[in-house]
GROMACS .gro file of C-alpha atoms in nm:
model
  500
    1MET     CA    1   1.248   5.203  21.700
    2ALA     CA    2   1.509   4.952  21.825
    3GLN     CA    3   1.855   4.978  21.671
    4TRP     CA    4   1.940   4.608  21.698
    5THR     CA    5   1.916   4.372  21.400
    6SER     CA    6   1.978   4.035  21.570
    7ALA     CA    7   1.958   3.887  21.919
    8MET     CA    8   2.210   3.694  22.130
    9GLY     CA    9   2.061   3.452  22.382
   10ALA     CA   10   2.198   3.428  22.735
   11ALA     CA   11   2.302   3.063  22.700
   12GLN     CA   12   2.477   3.126  22.368
   13LEU     CA   13   2.664   3.431  22.500
   14ALA     CA   14   2.763   3.238  22.811
   15ARG     CA   15   2.910   2.958  22.597
   16LEU     CA   16   3.115   3.207  22.398
   17LEU     CA   17   3.239   3.379  22.713
   18ASN     CA   18   3.322   3.053  22.889
   19SER     CA   19   3.528   2.944  22.588
   20GLN     CA   20   3.774   3.225  22.656
   21GLN     CA   21   4.000   3.012  22.872
   22GLU     CA   22   4.291   3.196  23.027
   23ARG     CA   23   4.603   3.075  23.201
   24PRO     CA   24   4.565   3.084  23.581
   25ALA     CA   25   4.711   3.400  23.730
   26GLY     CA   26   5.061   3.359  23.863
   27PRO     CA   27   5.212   3.521  24.174
   28GLY     CA   28   5.201   3.898  24.148
   29THR     CA   29   4.969   3.897  23.847
   30ARG     CA   30   4.695   4.161  23.862
   31ARG     CA   31   4.351   3.998  23.872
   32LEU     CA   32   4.073   4.193  23.703
   33PRO     CA   33   3.747   4.265  23.886
   34ALA     CA   34   3.468   4.033  23.773
   35TYR     CA   35   3.274   4.309  23.596
   36ARG     CA   36   3.586   4.422  23.409
   37ALA     CA   37   3.669   4.067  23.297
   38LEU     CA   38   3.310   4.027  23.172
   39ALA     CA   39   3.319   4.359  22.987
   40ASP     CA   40   3.653   4.268  22.828
   41GLY     CA   41   3.516   3.930  22.721
   42ILE     CA   42   3.212   4.079  22.549
   43ARG     CA   43   3.421   4.353  22.387
   44LEU     CA   44   3.661   4.090  22.254
   45LEU     CA   45   3.375   3.890  22.103
   46VAL     CA   46   3.250   4.202  21.927
   47LEU     CA   47   3.595   4.296  21.797
   48GLU     CA   48   3.640   3.947  21.654
   49GLY     CA   49   3.298   3.948  21.491
   50ARG     CA   50   3.183   3.644  21.691
   51VAL     CA   51   2.906   3.859  21.837
   52PRO     CA   52   2.772   4.078  21.554
   53VAL     CA   53   2.748   4.454  21.575
   54ALA     CA   54   2.389   4.562  21.647
   55ALA     CA   55   2.312   4.234  21.826
   56ARG     CA   56   2.070   4.268  22.119
   57LEU     CA   57   2.233   4.131  22.436
   58PRO     CA   58   2.036   3.939  22.700
   59ALA     CA   59   1.886   4.123  22.993
   60GLU     CA   60   2.112   4.165  23.295
   61ARG     CA   61   1.919   3.913  23.505
   62GLU     CA   62   1.921   3.648  23.228
   63LEU     CA   63   2.295   3.675  23.168
   64ALA     CA   64   2.370   3.675  23.541
   65LEU     CA   65   2.182   3.345  23.577
   66ALA     CA   66   2.357   3.191  23.275
   67LEU     CA   67   2.701   3.291  23.407
   68SER     CA   68   2.628   3.227  23.776
   69VAL     CA   69   2.735   3.580  23.872
   70SER     CA   70   2.549   3.863  24.043
   71ARG     CA   71   2.323   4.095  23.850
   72THR     CA   72   2.537   4.382  23.983
   73THR     CA   73   2.840   4.235  23.801
   74VAL     CA   74   2.654   4.224  23.471
   75ALA     CA   75   2.512   4.575  23.520
   76ALA     CA   76   2.860   4.713  23.588
   77ALA     CA   77   3.001   4.534  23.282
   78TYR     CA   78   2.727   4.674  23.059
   79GLU     CA   79   2.788   5.021  23.198
   80ALA     CA   80   3.162   4.992  23.124
   81LEU     CA   81   3.087   4.882  22.768
   82ARG     CA   82   2.850   5.176  22.721
   83ALA     CA   83   3.120   5.415  22.844
   84GLU     CA   84   3.369   5.269  22.593
   85GLY     CA   85   3.125   5.284  22.302
   86PHE     CA   86   3.076   4.906  22.264
   87LEU     CA   87   2.716   4.905  22.388
   88GLU     CA   88   2.413   5.124  22.329
   89SER     CA   89   2.089   5.111  22.524
   90ARG     CA   90   1.739   5.255  22.511
   91ARG     CA   91   1.466   5.218  22.770
   92GLY     CA   92   1.219   4.958  22.651
   93ALA     CA   93   1.445   4.840  22.366
   94GLY     CA   94   1.728   4.680  22.565
   95SER     CA   95   2.102   4.697  22.494
   96TRP     CA   96   2.282   4.612  22.172
   97THR     CA   97   2.644   4.589  22.063
   98ALA     CA   98   2.822   4.872  21.882
   99VAL     CA   99   3.170   4.987  21.789
  100PRO     CA  100   3.312   5.324  21.897
  101ALA     CA  101   3.327   5.601  21.639
  102GLY     CA  102   3.641   5.576  21.430
  103ASN     CA  103   3.689   5.202  21.487
  104PRO     CA  104   3.661   4.970  21.186
  105LEU     CA  105   3.381   4.717  21.187
  106PRO     CA  106   3.511   4.376  21.293
  107ALA     CA  107   3.597   4.136  21.011
  108ARG     CA  108   3.369   3.833  20.997
  109GLY     CA  109   3.626   3.632  20.798
  110LEU     CA  110   3.995   3.662  20.718
  111GLU     CA  111   4.008   3.958  20.484
  112PRO     CA  112   4.361   4.062  20.379
  113LEU     CA  113   4.502   4.387  20.511
  114PRO     CA  114   4.482   4.683  20.273
  115PRO     CA  115   4.815   4.744  20.094
  116GLU     CA  116   4.875   5.071  20.279
  117ALA     CA  117   4.887   4.884  20.613
  118LEU     CA  118   5.149   4.629  20.510
  119GLY     CA  119   5.442   4.856  20.598
  120SER     CA  120   5.349   4.868  20.966
  121VAL     CA  121   5.184   4.531  21.033
  122ILE     CA  122   5.297   4.176  20.953
  123ASP     CA  123   4.989   4.005  20.813
  124LEU     CA  124   4.950   3.643  20.922
  125GLY     CA  125   4.575   3.656  20.872
  126CYS     CA  126   4.549   3.572  20.504
  127ALA     CA  127   4.697   3.243  20.376
  128ALA     CA  128   4.795   3.374  20.032
  129LEU     CA  129   5.128   3.438  19.860
  130PRO     CA  130   5.231   3.689  19.593
  131ALA     CA  131   5.189   3.585  19.230
  132PRO     CA  132   5.451   3.342  19.091
  133GLU     CA  133   5.599   3.564  18.828
  134PRO     CA  134   5.671   3.567  18.538
  135TRP     CA  135   5.383   3.322  18.495
  136LEU     CA  136   5.102   3.562  18.582
  137THR     CA  137   5.221   3.815  18.326
  138ARG     CA  138   5.274   3.549  18.061
  139ALA     CA  139   4.930   3.401  18.125
  140VAL     CA  140   4.759   3.739  18.087
  141GLN     CA  141   4.952   3.812  17.770
  142GLY     CA  142   4.853   3.473  17.631
  143ALA     CA  143   4.492   3.539  17.726
  144LEU     CA  144   4.493   3.872  17.544
  145GLU     CA  145   4.607   3.698  17.227
  146GLU     CA  146   4.314   3.455  17.254
  147LEU     CA  147   4.057   3.722  17.345
  148PRO     CA  148   3.950   3.873  17.005
  149PRO     CA  149   3.708   3.594  16.901
  150TYR     CA  150   3.534   3.612  17.239
  151ALA     CA  151   3.509   3.991  17.220
  152HIS     CA  152   3.264   3.948  16.931
  153THR     CA  153   3.024   3.750  17.154
  154HIS     CA  154   2.800   3.857  17.443
  155GLY     CA  155   3.068   3.738  17.687
  156ASP     CA  156   2.829   3.553  17.920
  157TYR     CA  157   2.922   3.188  17.974
  158PRO     CA  158   2.731   3.070  18.284
  159ALA     CA  159   2.894   2.726  18.275
  160GLY     CA  160   3.235   2.864  18.183
  161LEU     CA  161   3.428   2.885  17.857
  162PRO     CA  162   3.396   2.553  17.670
  163VAL     CA  163   3.771   2.541  17.612
  164LEU     CA  164   3.844   2.572  17.986
  165ARG     CA  165   3.573   2.323  18.085
  166SER     CA  166   3.728   2.072  17.843
  167MET     CA  167   4.076   2.138  17.980
  168ILE     CA  168   3.968   2.090  18.343
  169ALA     CA  169   3.786   1.768  18.247
  170GLU     CA  170   4.103   1.641  18.075
  171ARG     CA  171   4.305   1.712  18.388
  172TYR     CA  172   4.069   1.501  18.601
  173THR     CA  173   4.080   1.225  18.341
  174ALA     CA  174   4.461   1.233  18.351
  175ARG     CA  175   4.438   1.180  18.730
  176GLY     CA  176   4.242   0.861  18.672
  177ILE     CA  177   3.894   1.014  18.711
  178PRO     CA  178   3.716   0.999  18.373
  179THR     CA  179   3.538   1.332  18.334
  180MET     CA  180   3.334   1.501  18.059
  181PRO     CA  181   3.314   1.878  18.006
  182GLU     CA  182   2.944   1.851  18.096
  183GLN     CA  183   3.057   1.765  18.451
  184ILE     CA  184   3.241   2.096  18.496
  185MET     CA  185   3.120   2.446  18.583
  186VAL     CA  186   3.371   2.731  18.608
  187THR     CA  187   3.307   2.967  18.901
  188THR     CA  188   3.441   3.287  19.051
  189GLY     CA  189   3.686   3.120  19.288
  190ALA     CA  190   3.621   2.830  19.522
  191MET     CA  191   3.406   3.055  19.742
  192GLY     CA  192   3.176   3.116  19.447
  193ALA     CA  193   3.156   2.742  19.387
  194ILE     CA  194   3.067   2.655  19.747
  195ASP     CA  195   2.822   2.942  19.770
  196ALA     CA  196   2.639   2.806  19.463
  197ILE     CA  197   2.637   2.452  19.607
  198CYS     CA  198   2.504   2.570  19.944
  199HIS     CA  199   2.221   2.760  19.780
  200LEU     CA  200   2.128   2.460  19.564
  201PHE     CA  201   2.143   2.192  19.835
  202GLY     CA  202   2.152   2.372  20.168
  203GLY     CA  203   1.863   2.612  20.200
  204ARG     CA  204   1.802   2.819  20.510
  205GLY     CA  205   1.777   2.596  20.815
  206GLU     CA  206   1.942   2.295  20.648
  207ARG     CA  207   2.213   2.111  20.841
  208ILE     CA  208   2.568   2.109  20.704
  209ALA     CA  209   2.830   1.884  20.864
  210VAL     CA  210   3.174   2.047  20.882
  211GLU     CA  211   3.514   1.951  21.012
  212SER     CA  212   3.601   2.102  21.347
  213PRO     CA  213   3.815   2.305  21.295
  214SER     CA  214   3.748   2.412  20.937
  215TYR     CA  215   3.815   2.703  20.700
  216ALA     CA  216   3.683   3.020  20.864
  217ASN     CA  217   3.554   3.198  20.552
  218ILE     CA  218   3.356   2.893  20.442
  219LEU     CA  219   3.201   2.857  20.788
  220GLN     CA  220   3.095   3.220  20.777
  221LEU     CA  221   2.956   3.183  20.425
  222MET     CA  222   2.742   2.891  20.544
  223ARG     CA  223   2.622   3.078  20.852
  224GLU     CA  224   2.515   3.376  20.645
  225ALA     CA  225   2.331   3.140  20.409
  226GLY     CA  226   2.124   3.036  20.711
  227ALA     CA  227   2.273   2.688  20.751
  228ARG     CA  228   2.282   2.501  21.081
  229LEU     CA  229   2.643   2.386  21.121
  230VAL     CA  230   2.708   2.042  21.270
  231PRO     CA  231   3.076   2.017  21.378
  232VAL     CA  232   3.266   1.687  21.356
  233ALA     CA  233   3.589   1.689  21.556
  234MET     CA  234   3.921   1.630  21.383
  235ALA     CA  235   4.184   1.414  21.551
  236GLU     CA  236   4.472   1.584  21.731
  237GLY     CA  237   4.767   1.706  21.528
  238LEU     CA  238   4.780   1.562  21.178
  239GLY     CA  239   4.567   1.258  21.264
  240GLY     CA  240   4.290   1.383  21.039
  241TRP     CA  241   3.943   1.231  21.015
  242ASP     CA  242   3.770   1.006  21.266
  243VAL     CA  243   3.547   0.829  21.014
  244ASP     CA  244   3.350   0.639  21.280
  245ARG     CA  245   3.253   0.974  21.431
  246TRP     CA  246   3.162   1.105  21.087
  247ARG     CA  247   2.946   0.802  21.022
  248GLN     CA  248   2.762   0.856  21.352
  249VAL     CA  249   2.703   1.227  21.288
  250LEU     CA  250   2.585   1.169  20.932
  251ARG     CA  251   2.347   0.897  21.049
  252GLU     CA  252   2.205   1.084  21.347
  253ALA     CA  253   2.201   1.447  21.222
  254ALA     CA  254   2.115   1.362  20.858
  255PRO     CA  255   2.281   1.675  20.716
  256ARG     CA  256   2.199   1.767  20.357
  257ILE     CA  257   2.564   1.855  20.290
  258ALA     CA  258   2.901   1.765  20.442
  259TYR     CA  259   3.204   1.983  20.368
  260VAL     CA  260   3.561   1.847  20.393
  261VAL     CA  261   3.911   1.960  20.297
  262ALA     CA  262   4.086   1.625  20.253
  263ASP     CA  263   4.404   1.762  20.091
  264PHE     CA  264   4.625   1.949  20.340
  265HIS     CA  265   4.330   2.056  20.549
  266ASN     CA  266   4.288   2.422  20.635
  267PRO     CA  267   4.383   2.498  20.911
  268THR     CA  268   4.551   2.179  21.044
  269GLY     CA  269   4.743   2.068  20.733
  270ALA     CA  270   4.625   1.706  20.770
  271LEU     CA  271   4.611   1.482  20.461
  272ALA     CA  272   4.338   1.217  20.445
  273ASP     CA  273   4.461   0.877  20.328
  274ASP     CA  274   4.285   0.650  20.078
  275ASP     CA  275   4.107   0.448  20.347
  276GLN     CA  276   3.969   0.758  20.519
  277ARG     CA  277   3.843   0.892  20.185
  278ARG     CA  278   3.680   0.566  20.085
  279ARG     CA  279   3.505   0.524  20.419
  280LEU     CA  280   3.394   0.887  20.429
  281VAL     CA  281   3.234   0.859  20.084
  282ASP     CA  282   3.064   0.534  20.190
  283ALA     CA  283   2.929   0.701  20.505
  284ALA     CA  284   2.794   0.997  20.309
  285ARG     CA  285   2.632   0.770  20.051
  286SER     CA  286   2.464   0.562  20.323
  287ALA     CA  287   2.327   0.875  20.492
  288GLY     CA  288   2.207   1.036  20.168
  289THR     CA  289   2.440   1.331  20.228
  290VAL     CA  290   2.607   1.530  19.950
  291LEU     CA  291   2.982   1.531  20.024
  292VAL     CA  292   3.153   1.851  19.909
  293ALA     CA  293   3.528   1.788  19.872
  294ASP     CA  294   3.739   2.105  19.865
  295GLU     CA  295   4.065   2.021  19.690
  296THR     CA  296   4.201   2.373  19.649
  297MET     CA  297   4.521   2.267  19.832
  298SER     CA  298   4.567   1.937  19.647
  299GLU     CA  299   4.872   2.047  19.448
  300LEU     CA  300   5.054   2.209  19.739
  301TRP     CA  301   5.260   1.916  19.869
  302LEU     CA  302   5.587   2.060  19.999
  303ASP     CA  303   5.806   1.765  20.096
  304ASP     CA  304   5.978   1.513  19.872
  305GLY     CA  305   5.824   1.169  19.871
  306VAL     CA  306   5.468   1.277  19.952
  307GLU     CA  307   5.233   1.029  19.783
  308MET     CA  308   4.903   1.197  19.711
  309PRO     CA  309   4.597   0.978  19.766
  310ARG     CA  310   4.331   0.928  19.504
  311PRO     CA  311   4.089   1.225  19.476
  312VAL     CA  312   3.780   1.192  19.694
  313CYS     CA  313   3.557   1.175  19.385
  314GLY     CA  314   3.757   0.870  19.273
  315PHE     CA  315   3.573   0.669  19.540
  316ASP     CA  316   3.236   0.773  19.397
  317PRO     CA  317   3.232   0.611  19.051
  318ALA     CA  318   2.858   0.668  19.009
  319GLY     CA  319   2.905   1.039  19.074
  320SER     CA  320   2.595   1.058  19.294
  321THR     CA  321   2.756   1.150  19.627
  322VAL     CA  322   3.066   1.367  19.581
  323ILE     CA  323   3.087   1.722  19.447
  324THR     CA  324   3.444   1.843  19.400
  325VAL     CA  325   3.557   2.204  19.422
  326GLY     CA  326   3.890   2.324  19.281
  327SER     CA  327   4.055   2.662  19.235
  328ALA     CA  328   4.353   2.847  19.092
  329SER     CA  329   4.362   3.083  19.389
  330LYS     CA  330   4.568   2.880  19.637
  331ALA     CA  331   4.803   2.692  19.407
  332PHE     CA  332   4.863   2.990  19.175
  333TRP     CA  333   4.750   3.331  19.303
  334ALA     CA  334   4.459   3.457  19.515
  335GLY     CA  335   4.400   3.736  19.263
  336MET     CA  336   4.320   3.477  18.996
  337ARG     CA  337   3.956   3.427  19.093
  338ILE     CA  338   3.892   3.112  18.893
  339GLY     CA  339   3.736   2.806  19.055
  340TRP     CA  340   3.539   2.510  18.932
  341VAL     CA  341   3.290   2.243  19.033
  342ARG     CA  342   3.307   1.880  18.921
  343ALA     CA  343   2.979   1.694  18.967
  344ALA     CA  344   2.721   1.482  18.787
  345PRO     CA  345   2.587   1.650  18.470
  346ASP     CA  346   2.239   1.702  18.620
  347VAL     CA  347   2.390   1.881  18.921
  348ILE     CA  348   2.597   2.102  18.690
  349ARG     CA  349   2.285   2.189  18.489
  350SER     CA  350   2.103   2.288  18.808
  351LEU     CA  351   2.396   2.501  18.927
  352VAL     CA  352   2.420   2.674  18.588
  353ALA     CA  353   2.045   2.743  18.580
  354ALA     CA  354   2.057   2.898  18.927
  355ARG     CA  355   2.348   3.119  18.826
  356ALA     CA  356   2.120   3.341  18.619
  357TYR     CA  357   2.011   3.494  18.953
  358ALA     CA  358   2.362   3.528  19.094
  359ASP     CA  359   2.670   3.645  18.900
  360LEU     CA  360   2.582   3.522  18.545
  361GLY     CA  361   2.935   3.402  18.481
  362THR     CA  362   3.309   3.429  18.544
  363PRO     CA  363   3.538   3.688  18.375
  364VAL     CA  364   3.643   3.567  18.030
  365LEU     CA  365   3.996   3.706  18.039
  366GLU     CA  366   4.084   3.526  18.361
  367GLN     CA  367   3.942   3.201  18.227
  368LEU     CA  368   4.159   3.236  17.918
  369ALA     CA  369   4.463   3.304  18.139
  370VAL     CA  370   4.409   2.985  18.339
  371ASN     CA  371   4.348   2.788  18.020
  372TRP     CA  372   4.679   2.924  17.882
  373LEU     CA  373   4.858   2.803  18.196
  374PHE     CA  374   4.702   2.457  18.173
  375SER     CA  375   4.764   2.412  17.801
  376THR     CA  376   5.123   2.540  17.780
  377GLY     CA  377   5.282   2.374  18.084
  378GLY     CA  378   5.303   2.711  18.257
  379TRP     CA  379   5.079   2.587  18.538
  380ALA     CA  380   5.318   2.308  18.641
  381GLN     CA  381   5.616   2.544  18.644
  382ALA     CA  382   5.427   2.812  18.836
  383VAL     CA  383   5.307   2.561  19.098
  384ASP     CA  384   5.664   2.429  19.135
  385LEU     CA  385   5.769   2.786  19.213
  386ARG     CA  386   5.482   2.824  19.457
  387ARG     CA  387   5.578   2.501  19.639
  388ALA     CA  388   5.940   2.612  19.675
  389GLN     CA  389   5.833   2.948  19.815
  390ALA     CA  390   5.583   2.794  20.060
  391ARG     CA  391   5.837   2.530  20.172
  392GLU     CA  392   6.102   2.794  20.243
  393ASN     CA  393   5.853   3.009  20.434
  394ARG     CA  394   5.722   2.712  20.632
  395ASP     CA  395   6.069   2.610  20.745
  396ALA     CA  396   6.163   2.965  20.841
  397LEU     CA  397   5.841   3.019  21.037
  398VAL     CA  398   5.870   2.686  21.218
  399THR     CA  399   6.227   2.764  21.323
  400ALA     CA  400   6.139   3.115  21.440
  401VAL     CA  401   5.830   3.013  21.641
  402ARG     CA  402   6.012   2.724  21.809
  403ARG     CA  403   6.290   2.963  21.909
  404GLU     CA  404   6.074   3.251  22.037
  405LEU     CA  405   5.777   3.054  22.172
  406PRO     CA  406   5.906   2.715  22.286
  407THR     CA  407   5.586   2.628  22.480
  408TRP     CA  408   5.366   2.656  22.170
  409GLU     CA  409   5.278   2.317  22.021
  410PHE     CA  410   5.221   2.213  21.661
  411GLU     CA  411   5.299   1.944  21.406
  412VAL     CA  412   5.463   2.040  21.077
  413PRO     CA  413   5.241   1.946  20.780
  414GLN     CA  414   5.383   1.807  20.458
  415GLY     CA  415   5.183   2.049  20.248
  416GLY     CA  416   4.928   2.325  20.239
  417LEU     CA  417   4.980   2.679  20.365
  418THR     CA  418   4.911   2.678  20.740
  419LEU     CA  419   5.031   2.576  21.086
  420TRP     CA  420   4.767   2.501  21.351
  421VAL     CA  421   4.925   2.603  21.681
  422ARG     CA  422   4.825   2.538  22.041
  423ALA     CA  423   4.933   2.863  22.207
  424GLY     CA  424   5.083   2.743  22.534
  425GLY     CA  425   4.762   2.774  22.736
  426LEU     CA  426   4.688   3.130  22.625
  427SER     CA  427   4.365   3.260  22.476
  428GLY     CA  428   4.388   3.278  22.097
  429SER     CA  429   4.136   3.563  22.092
  430ARG     CA  430   4.343   3.770  22.333
  431LEU     CA  431   4.660   3.690  22.140
  432ALA     CA  432   4.493   3.817  21.823
  433GLU     CA  433   4.395   4.140  21.996
  434ALA     CA  434   4.738   4.186  22.157
  435GLY     CA  435   4.899   4.114  21.820
  436GLU     CA  436   4.725   4.419  21.673
  437ARG     CA  437   4.894   4.627  21.943
  438VAL     CA  438   5.243   4.504  21.860
  439GLY     CA  439   5.219   4.495  21.482
  440VAL     CA  440   5.133   4.137  21.389
  441ARG     CA  441   4.794   4.020  21.267
  442VAL     CA  442   4.704   3.661  21.352
  443PRO     CA  443   4.364   3.486  21.342
  444SER     CA  444   4.249   3.317  21.660
  445GLY     CA  445   4.135   2.958  21.681
  446PRO     CA  446   3.763   3.027  21.741
  447ARG     CA  447   3.731   3.169  21.388
  448PHE     CA  448   3.781   2.811  21.266
  449GLY     CA  449   3.531   2.649  21.498
  450VAL     CA  450   3.166   2.655  21.596
  451ASP     CA  451   3.037   2.819  21.918
  452GLY     CA  452   3.369   2.927  22.066
  453ALA     CA  453   3.576   2.612  22.012
  454PHE     CA  454   3.958   2.627  21.981
  455GLU     CA  455   4.012   2.927  22.206
  456GLY     CA  456   4.361   2.797  22.284
  457TYR     CA  457   4.478   2.800  21.919
  458VAL     CA  458   4.600   3.036  21.648
  459ARG     CA  459   4.659   2.973  21.280
  460LEU     CA  460   4.993   3.074  21.126
  461PRO     CA  461   5.016   3.072  20.744
  462PHE     CA  462   5.333   3.030  20.539
  463THR     CA  463   5.310   3.380  20.393
  464VAL     CA  464   5.636   3.525  20.527
  465GLY     CA  465   5.991   3.398  20.536
  466GLY     CA  466   6.346   3.498  20.622
  467ALA     CA  467   6.386   3.804  20.843
  468VAL     CA  468   6.013   3.879  20.830
  469ALA     CA  469   5.933   3.535  20.975
  470ASP     CA  470   6.184   3.602  21.253
  471GLU     CA  471   6.025   3.940  21.328
  472ALA     CA  472   5.675   3.790  21.318
  473ALA     CA  473   5.774   3.538  21.584
  474VAL     CA  474   5.931   3.814  21.797
  475ARG     CA  475   5.607   4.014  21.780
  476LEU     CA  476   5.397   3.707  21.860
  477ALA     CA  477   5.614   3.652  22.167
  478ALA     CA  478   5.556   4.015  22.265
  479ALA     CA  479   5.182   3.964  22.223
  480ALA     CA  480   5.200   3.652  22.440
  481ARG     CA  481   5.372   3.850  22.716
  482LEU     CA  482   5.095   4.112  22.704
  483VAL     CA  483   4.831   3.841  22.740
  484GLU     CA  484   5.019   3.679  23.028
  485ALA     CA  485   5.039   4.017  23.199
  486GLY     CA  486   4.664   4.065  23.155
  487VAL     CA  487   4.697   4.384  22.946
  488SER     CA  488   4.592   4.259  22.602
  489GLY     CA  489   4.300   4.499  22.588
  490GLY     CA  490   4.054   4.716  22.773
  491SER     CA  491   4.285   5.012  22.821
  492GLY     CA  492   4.147   5.214  22.532
  493GLU     CA  493   4.498   5.267  22.395
  494SER     CA  494   4.555   5.276  22.021
  495PRO     CA  495   4.734   4.979  21.863
  496ARG     CA  496   5.108   5.023  21.850
  497THR     CA  497   5.263   5.009  21.504
  498PHE     CA  498   5.607   4.911  21.379
  499VAL     CA  499   5.791   4.951  21.050
  500ALA     CA  500   5.865   4.609  20.903
   0.00000   0.00000   0.00000
């Protein structure tokens, strides 16, 4: 029986390999043999999770034609991968990807490092900060005081606790968006909210329009739900959304859903203005597309004088086009897995009904903790603390990267938690791999795109500051030197570790 569980076509694999653009070799630089470069490229795709483990690779002749290389080159590359443990083969069944014994399976998203690894590796993979104490402790204590009446019930609230639904509705109303509790469903984080929306509106094979780049974990969630992603390019830097392009894609591709992060976009940090939001909602309405607006970053403005635009749902007074997703995880703490959906009451009823076959509901204690924060003013003070911490980290990281890596290009966003960096002509994938060797974890650009886009980028979150930001930049510069020297991988050496 074959050991592969999926198949990778020759054209698709060729596109992914061709996206791995590298800086031209300079004088004296060692040039890899063609078979070795091909083997390294496939291995890198497997390590990043962009080619799944146990994926059947195309036959040697097919891949050779797609890449315009000799069949001998492909055969030698496959043989090298088999010797290193990244490929297994069986006569009559073909060849499929693997990982060597003792190696961790590649992450498909941006999972945080386990706590025991934080002493040796600087983690720039996960855009999350420690809890803003003392507000987490106070919120949990307040929740415990409110818990006894709920402990006498079954504890299942598929739509969320009524008191929290009412509080979230009041907060939207205070922002100028009249909202009833019946328009709110509390979820297990924003990921839980978007997962529920995708299953309701975007069944297997449905098209979903997404920004390009976009948030890696959401893209992976949609892929695993069987969606067909339709990328819509963002403007360079902080330019944001090309609404004419969006209108064309929505009209021609007719996606069932479109997903946008209009508030300090992840990863670019762009902020959509009122006109972009209005026109985007109009375009979605005209195309019959459900527009999912992720506003998990909406409270994370970092600079004085930032004027926040009206929420995207404010341009949809009938409530028939926009579904809004919010969360406590970015503005407060990632460990507070409370999110919510704001939509028309009939959509909320459908989402709640479908939840009976998913997670049934969100933990009561955490809902009470968030409600305590909202009702006591603790939320505003905690988010002020979070903004100050993110602002300080952002400024330290910007200074350090500009000093250590002056050829890297980026614009500094006024909010959010991430820098989107063009890495001086280097491959983001190879930088990510080299970073593991020198003790810094950084996600490469292709994680945020579709079909190998953004190979020349990395994302840097504002999760470290001070001396740690300085050291992170030093290690990134060391990783860049490894990539430039052509030794970012393929040697079989173990990753080098450092004590932070």
